[in-house]
Coordinates of C-alpha atoms and ligand atoms in Angstrom, one line a residue:
M1 CA 59.6 91.5 105.9
S2 CA 62.8 91.6 103.7
E3 CA 65.2 94.5 103.3
R4 CA 65.9 95.7 99.5
V5 CA 69.5 96.3 99.9
L6 CA 71.1 98.7 97.3
V7 CA 74.7 97.6 96.3
T8 CA 76.9 100.3 94.4
G9 CA 79.6 98.6 92.4
A10 CA 77.6 95.3 92.6
L11 CA 79.5 93.9 89.3
G12 CA 82.9 94.5 91.2
C13 CA 84.6 91.7 93.6
V14 CA 83.3 92.8 96.8
G15 CA 79.8 93.7 95.3
A16 CA 79.4 90.2 94.0
W17 CA 79.8 89.1 97.3
A18 CA 78.0 91.3 99.2
V19 CA 74.9 90.5 96.9
K20 CA 75.5 86.7 97.9
A21 CA 75.5 87.9 101.7
I22 CA 72.2 89.5 101.0
L23 CA 70.7 86.5 99.3
D24 CA 72.1 84.2 102.0
D25 CA 70.0 86.4 104.7
G26 CA 66.8 85.9 102.5
D27 CA 66.8 89.4 101.6
E28 CA 66.7 91.2 98.4
P29 CA 69.8 92.6 96.3
V30 CA 69.5 95.7 93.9
G31 CA 72.7 96.4 92.2
Y32 CA 73.6 99.9 90.9
D33 CA 76.7 99.9 88.5
L34 CA 78.0 101.5 85.5
G35 CA 79.5 98.6 83.7
D36 CA 78.1 95.6 82.0
A37 CA 80.7 92.7 82.8
D38 CA 78.9 90.4 84.9
H39 CA 81.6 87.6 84.9
R40 CA 82.2 88.2 88.8
L41 CA 78.4 87.6 89.3
R42 CA 78.5 84.5 87.3
L43 CA 81.5 83.2 89.4
V44 CA 80.0 84.0 92.5
L45 CA 76.3 83.2 92.2
S46 CA 74.3 80.4 91.2
P47 CA 72.2 81.0 88.0
E48 CA 68.9 81.0 90.5
E49 CA 70.7 83.7 92.6
R50 CA 71.4 85.6 89.7
E51 CA 67.7 85.6 88.8
S52 CA 67.0 87.2 92.3
L53 CA 69.3 90.0 91.7
T54 CA 67.7 93.3 90.0
L55 CA 70.5 95.4 88.2
V56 CA 70.0 98.8 87.7
R57 CA 72.7 100.3 85.1
G58 CA 73.7 103.6 86.5
D59 CA 76.7 105.9 87.3
I60 CA 77.3 107.3 91.2
T61 CA 78.4 110.5 90.0
D62 CA 74.7 111.1 88.7
A63 CA 72.9 112.2 91.7
D64 CA 69.4 112.4 90.4
A65 CA 69.6 108.8 89.1
L66 CA 70.9 107.5 92.6
G67 CA 68.0 109.1 94.1
R68 CA 65.5 107.9 91.7
V69 CA 66.7 104.4 92.2
L70 CA 66.4 104.4 95.9
D71 CA 62.9 105.3 95.7
D72 CA 62.0 103.4 92.4
E73 CA 63.6 100.4 94.0
R74 CA 62.0 101.3 97.5
I75 CA 65.7 100.7 99.1
T76 CA 66.1 100.0 102.6
R77 CA 69.8 99.7 103.0
V78 CA 72.7 101.0 101.3
V79 CA 76.0 99.4 100.9
H80 CA 78.4 101.6 98.7
L81 CA 81.4 100.2 96.9
A82 CA 81.6 101.8 93.5
A83 CA 84.8 103.4 93.1
L84 CA 87.8 103.2 90.6
Q85 CA 90.8 101.4 92.3
V86 CA 94.3 102.7 92.6
P87 CA 95.7 102.4 88.9
F88 CA 92.6 103.8 87.5
C89 CA 92.7 106.8 90.1
R90 CA 96.4 107.2 89.1
E91 CA 95.8 107.3 85.4
N92 CA 92.8 109.7 85.5
P93 CA 93.2 111.5 89.0
A94 CA 89.8 113.8 88.0
L95 CA 87.9 111.4 87.1
G96 CA 88.8 109.2 89.8
A97 CA 87.7 112.3 92.5
R98 CA 84.4 112.4 90.4
V99 CA 83.8 108.9 91.1
N100 CA 85.2 108.3 94.4
V101 CA 84.6 111.7 96.2
V102 CA 81.7 113.0 94.1
G103 CA 80.0 109.7 94.1
T104 CA 80.1 109.1 97.9
V105 CA 79.0 112.6 98.6
N106 CA 76.0 112.0 96.5
V107 CA 75.2 108.7 98.5
F108 CA 75.3 110.5 101.7
E109 CA 73.0 113.2 100.1
A110 CA 70.7 110.5 99.0
V111 CA 70.5 108.5 102.0
G112 CA 70.2 111.8 104.3
A113 CA 67.0 112.9 102.6
R114 CA 65.7 109.1 103.2
L115 CA 66.6 108.5 106.9
D116 CA 62.9 107.4 107.5
R117 CA 63.7 104.3 105.6
I118 CA 67.3 103.9 105.4
P119 CA 69.3 103.5 108.5
G120 CA 72.7 105.1 107.3
V121 CA 75.6 104.5 104.8
A122 CA 78.1 101.4 104.8
Y123 CA 80.8 102.6 102.5
A124 CA 84.6 101.1 101.5
S125 CA 87.3 103.1 102.6
S126 CA 90.8 101.4 102.2
A127 CA 93.9 100.5 104.1
A128 CA 95.2 103.0 101.4
V129 CA 94.3 105.7 103.7
Y130 CA 97.8 104.8 105.2
G131 CA 101.1 105.4 103.7
P132 CA 104.7 104.1 103.8
A133 CA 105.8 106.2 107.1
D134 CA 103.0 104.9 109.1
P135 CA 103.8 102.3 112.1
S136 CA 103.0 98.9 112.0
P137 CA 100.7 97.8 113.4
A138 CA 99.0 101.1 112.4
P139 CA 96.6 102.5 114.9
E140 CA 93.1 102.4 113.9
S141 CA 92.7 105.9 114.8
G142 CA 95.6 106.8 112.0
G143 CA 95.9 106.9 108.4
L144 CA 96.2 110.6 107.6
A145 CA 99.0 110.5 104.9
P146 CA 98.1 108.4 102.2
G147 CA 100.7 107.3 99.6
T148 CA 98.3 107.2 96.6
I149 CA 95.7 109.7 95.1
Y150 CA 93.2 106.9 95.7
G151 CA 94.0 107.0 99.4
V152 CA 93.7 110.6 99.5
Y153 CA 90.2 110.1 98.1
K154 CA 89.3 107.3 100.4
L155 CA 90.3 109.7 103.2
A156 CA 87.9 112.4 101.9
N157 CA 85.3 109.7 102.1
E158 CA 86.0 109.3 106.0
G159 CA 85.8 113.0 106.4
T160 CA 82.7 113.3 104.5
A161 CA 81.1 110.5 106.7
R162 CA 82.4 112.1 109.6
L163 CA 80.7 115.1 108.7
Y164 CA 77.4 114.0 107.6
A165 CA 77.3 112.4 110.9
A166 CA 77.9 115.3 112.9
E167 CA 75.7 118.0 110.8
S168 CA 72.9 116.0 109.2
A169 CA 72.6 112.8 111.7
V170 CA 73.4 110.3 108.9
P171 CA 75.0 107.1 110.5
S172 CA 77.7 105.3 108.6
V173 CA 80.4 102.7 108.9
G174 CA 83.5 103.0 106.6
I175 CA 85.2 99.6 106.2
R176 CA 89.1 99.6 105.2
P177 CA 90.0 96.5 103.7
Y178 CA 93.6 96.0 102.7
V179 CA 94.4 93.1 100.3
V180 CA 90.9 91.7 99.3
Y181 CA 91.5 88.2 97.7
G182 CA 89.0 85.4 96.5
P183 CA 87.1 84.8 93.4
G184 CA 86.2 87.9 91.5
R185 CA 89.2 89.7 92.4
D186 CA 90.7 90.4 89.1
Q187 CA 91.6 94.0 88.9
G188 CA 93.6 96.8 91.0
M189 CA 97.1 97.1 92.5
T190 CA 96.9 94.2 94.7
A191 CA 94.9 91.5 92.6
G192 CA 98.1 89.6 92.0
P193 CA 97.8 86.9 94.6
T194 CA 94.0 86.0 93.7
L195 CA 95.3 86.2 89.5
A196 CA 98.1 83.6 91.0
M197 CA 95.4 81.2 92.5
E198 CA 93.3 81.8 89.0
A199 CA 96.8 80.6 87.2
A200 CA 97.5 77.7 89.9
A201 CA 94.0 76.4 89.4
R202 CA 94.9 75.8 85.4
G203 CA 98.5 74.4 86.5
E204 CA 100.0 77.7 85.4
G205 CA 102.5 79.9 86.8
F206 CA 102.2 83.9 87.9
A207 CA 104.6 86.7 88.8
I208 CA 103.1 88.7 91.6
A209 CA 104.2 92.3 91.1
Y210 CA 104.8 92.8 94.8
G211 CA 106.0 91.4 98.1
G212 CA 106.5 91.9 101.4
A213 CA 103.7 91.3 104.5
A214 CA 100.2 92.5 104.0
Q215 CA 96.9 91.7 105.4
Y216 CA 94.7 89.4 103.4
D217 CA 90.8 89.7 103.7
Y218 CA 88.6 87.0 102.1
A219 CA 86.3 88.4 99.6
P220 CA 83.2 86.5 101.0
D221 CA 84.0 87.8 104.5
V222 CA 84.3 91.1 103.1
G223 CA 80.9 91.4 101.3
R224 CA 79.4 89.9 104.5
A225 CA 81.1 92.6 106.6
F226 CA 79.7 95.5 104.6
V227 CA 76.0 93.8 104.6
R228 CA 76.1 93.5 108.4
A229 CA 77.5 97.4 108.4
A230 CA 74.4 98.6 106.5
A231 CA 72.1 97.7 108.9
H232 CA 74.3 99.9 111.7
A233 CA 72.6 103.3 112.8
D234 CA 75.0 104.8 115.1
G235 CA 77.6 107.4 114.6
A236 CA 80.3 107.6 112.1
V237 CA 82.4 104.3 112.5
V238 CA 85.8 103.8 110.4
A239 CA 87.5 100.5 111.0
N240 CA 90.2 98.3 109.4
F241 CA 89.0 95.2 108.3
P242 CA 89.9 92.1 110.7
G243 CA 91.8 90.1 107.9
V244 CA 94.9 87.9 108.0
R245 CA 98.6 89.3 108.1
A246 CA 100.8 87.3 106.0
P247 CA 104.1 87.5 104.3
M248 CA 104.1 86.9 100.5
A249 CA 106.0 83.8 101.1
E250 CA 103.1 82.2 103.3
V251 CA 100.5 83.2 100.5
V252 CA 102.4 81.2 97.7
A253 CA 103.1 78.5 100.1
A254 CA 99.2 78.4 100.6
I255 CA 98.6 78.4 96.8
E256 CA 101.1 75.8 96.3
A257 CA 99.5 73.6 98.9
A258 CA 96.1 74.0 97.3
A259 CA 97.4 73.5 93.5
P260 CA 100.7 71.2 93.9
E261 CA 101.0 71.4 90.2
A262 CA 101.9 75.0 90.3
A263 CA 104.6 74.5 92.6
G264 CA 107.7 76.3 92.1
Q265 CA 105.7 78.3 89.2
I266 CA 104.5 81.2 91.5
S267 CA 107.3 84.1 91.9
F268 CA 106.8 87.5 93.6
A269 CA 109.0 90.6 93.5
D270 CA 110.6 92.1 96.6
T271 CA 108.8 95.6 96.6
P272 CA 106.3 95.7 99.5
L273 CA 103.0 97.9 99.3
P274 CA 103.2 101.4 100.4
F275 CA 101.0 100.6 103.3
P276 CA 101.9 99.3 106.9
A277 CA 102.2 95.5 106.9
E278 CA 100.1 95.1 109.8
L279 CA 96.9 97.3 110.9
E280 CA 95.3 97.5 114.3
T281 CA 91.7 95.9 114.4
G282 CA 88.9 95.9 116.7
A283 CA 86.6 98.7 115.8
L284 CA 84.5 96.7 113.4
E285 CA 83.6 93.9 115.5
R286 CA 83.1 96.3 118.6
A287 CA 80.5 97.8 116.4
L288 CA 79.2 94.9 114.3
G289 CA 79.4 92.0 116.5
P290 CA 81.8 89.0 115.9
L291 CA 82.5 88.6 112.0
P292 CA 83.5 85.4 109.7
A293 CA 87.4 85.0 109.7
T294 CA 88.2 82.6 107.4
P295 CA 92.0 81.4 107.9
L296 CA 94.3 82.2 104.9
A297 CA 94.9 78.6 103.8
D298 CA 91.0 78.0 103.8
G299 CA 90.3 81.1 101.5
V300 CA 93.1 80.2 99.0
R301 CA 92.1 76.7 98.8
A302 CA 88.3 77.6 98.4
T303 CA 89.2 80.3 96.0
I304 CA 91.2 77.8 93.7
E305 CA 88.4 75.0 93.8
R306 CA 86.1 77.7 92.6
F307 CA 88.4 78.5 89.8
R308 CA 88.6 74.9 88.9
A309 CA 84.9 74.5 89.1
G310 CA 84.8 77.6 86.5
Ligands
LIG401 N1 89.6 95.1 96.3 C1 90.7 95.4 97.3 O1 91.7 94.9 97.6 C2 90.0 96.6 98.0 C3 90.7 97.3 99.3 C4 90.4 98.4 99.8 C5 89.2 98.8 99.5 N2 88.6 98.4 98.3 C6 87.2 99.1 98.1 O2 86.0 98.4 98.1 C7 85.2 98.8 96.9 C8 84.9 97.4 96.1 O3 86.0 97.0 95.7 P1 86.4 95.6 94.3 O4 87.6 95.2 94.5 O5 84.9 95.0 94.5 O6 86.2 96.9 93.2 P2 86.1 96.4 91.3 O7 87.0 97.5 90.9 O8 86.2 95.1 91.6 O9 84.5 97.0 91.5 C9 84.0 98.3 91.4 C10 82.9 98.6 90.6 O10 82.4 99.8 90.7 C11 81.7 99.9 89.5 N3 82.0 101.7 89.0 C12 83.2 102.1 88.8 N4 82.7 103.5 88.7 C13 81.4 103.5 88.7 C14 80.2 104.7 88.6 N5 80.7 105.9 88.3 N6 79.2 104.4 88.8 C15 78.7 103.1 89.1 N7 79.6 102.1 89.3 C16 80.7 102.3 89.1 C17 82.6 99.3 88.4 O11 82.0 98.9 87.3 C18 82.8 98.3 89.3 O12 81.9 97.3 89.1 C19 85.8 99.9 96.2 O13 85.5 101.0 96.8 C20 87.5 99.8 96.6 O14 88.0 100.8 96.4 C21 88.7 97.4 97.7

């Protein structure tokens, strides 16, 4: 029997790729999202695939509505991605806390009441749990002094998960992506490299607002990892995403190799991100087994091709 997988934040970048992974598995995705912008779904899914997605408009801060969708749609797996990203939390910290912190508590409460049917919660934490003072490579057990309020909220999600496992036996896997890139990545502090790929696909230049080295996580691989994590039912795993470490010059070189017409037109600032350049990884694959790991050059080329195809 196929699984019915709820994806909160299904209209977002990672959400669209999680929906794609669910469909590729032959399972049934149900999206739960506040928004109505379906441009990422149109970029990622074929028209037939979009037909197979049930979309429920709803707010993650509304615990009753969330519980209703779990029951009405007979949900058997949960991938929780709905969140406000760094700039939005900075602009409106109270709303950020409601969505990112209270919303995640709602997911754990709702799943905890339905453990007979749903094995646990896969949820998005972030490399933003680290701060600029953390060492690089940053130990996977670290991430206790975030440099942004968004990171503080993500750290609260990890604490929530730990206590729901200890006190209410709700298993979870929290994945900490770093810079997600790929089709659909068009908002947030680290969207610059993907926006540069989109510009390059049109033969245009782009100025990326940060530099330094970071880890780059290909959105289809990230979506796949979350879907795998939703079937895991043991403890409270928190893991960095095993992406590719690269300095920005290497990212730009990969863009120029895939779109030579944009050569010399992609620039970047010197300022590094307020996170360690490199993160220790291993916990995710120890919990879930081997995961797809697309090399940077291949991910950048595929992204530019997707943008060219429209
Ligand atoms: N993109 C990255 O580089 C990155 C890195 C680390 C962690 N993350 C985390 O991964 C998750 C997915 O990221 P993304 O890039 O797909 O984000 P995104 O901004 O593209 O999508 C987030 C989605 O959540 C929805 N949403 C916002 N508030 C909501 C609410 N109150 N109720 C229901 N839906 C709501 C939005 O409408 C949007 O479709 C997020 O939790 C994000 O914090 C992302």
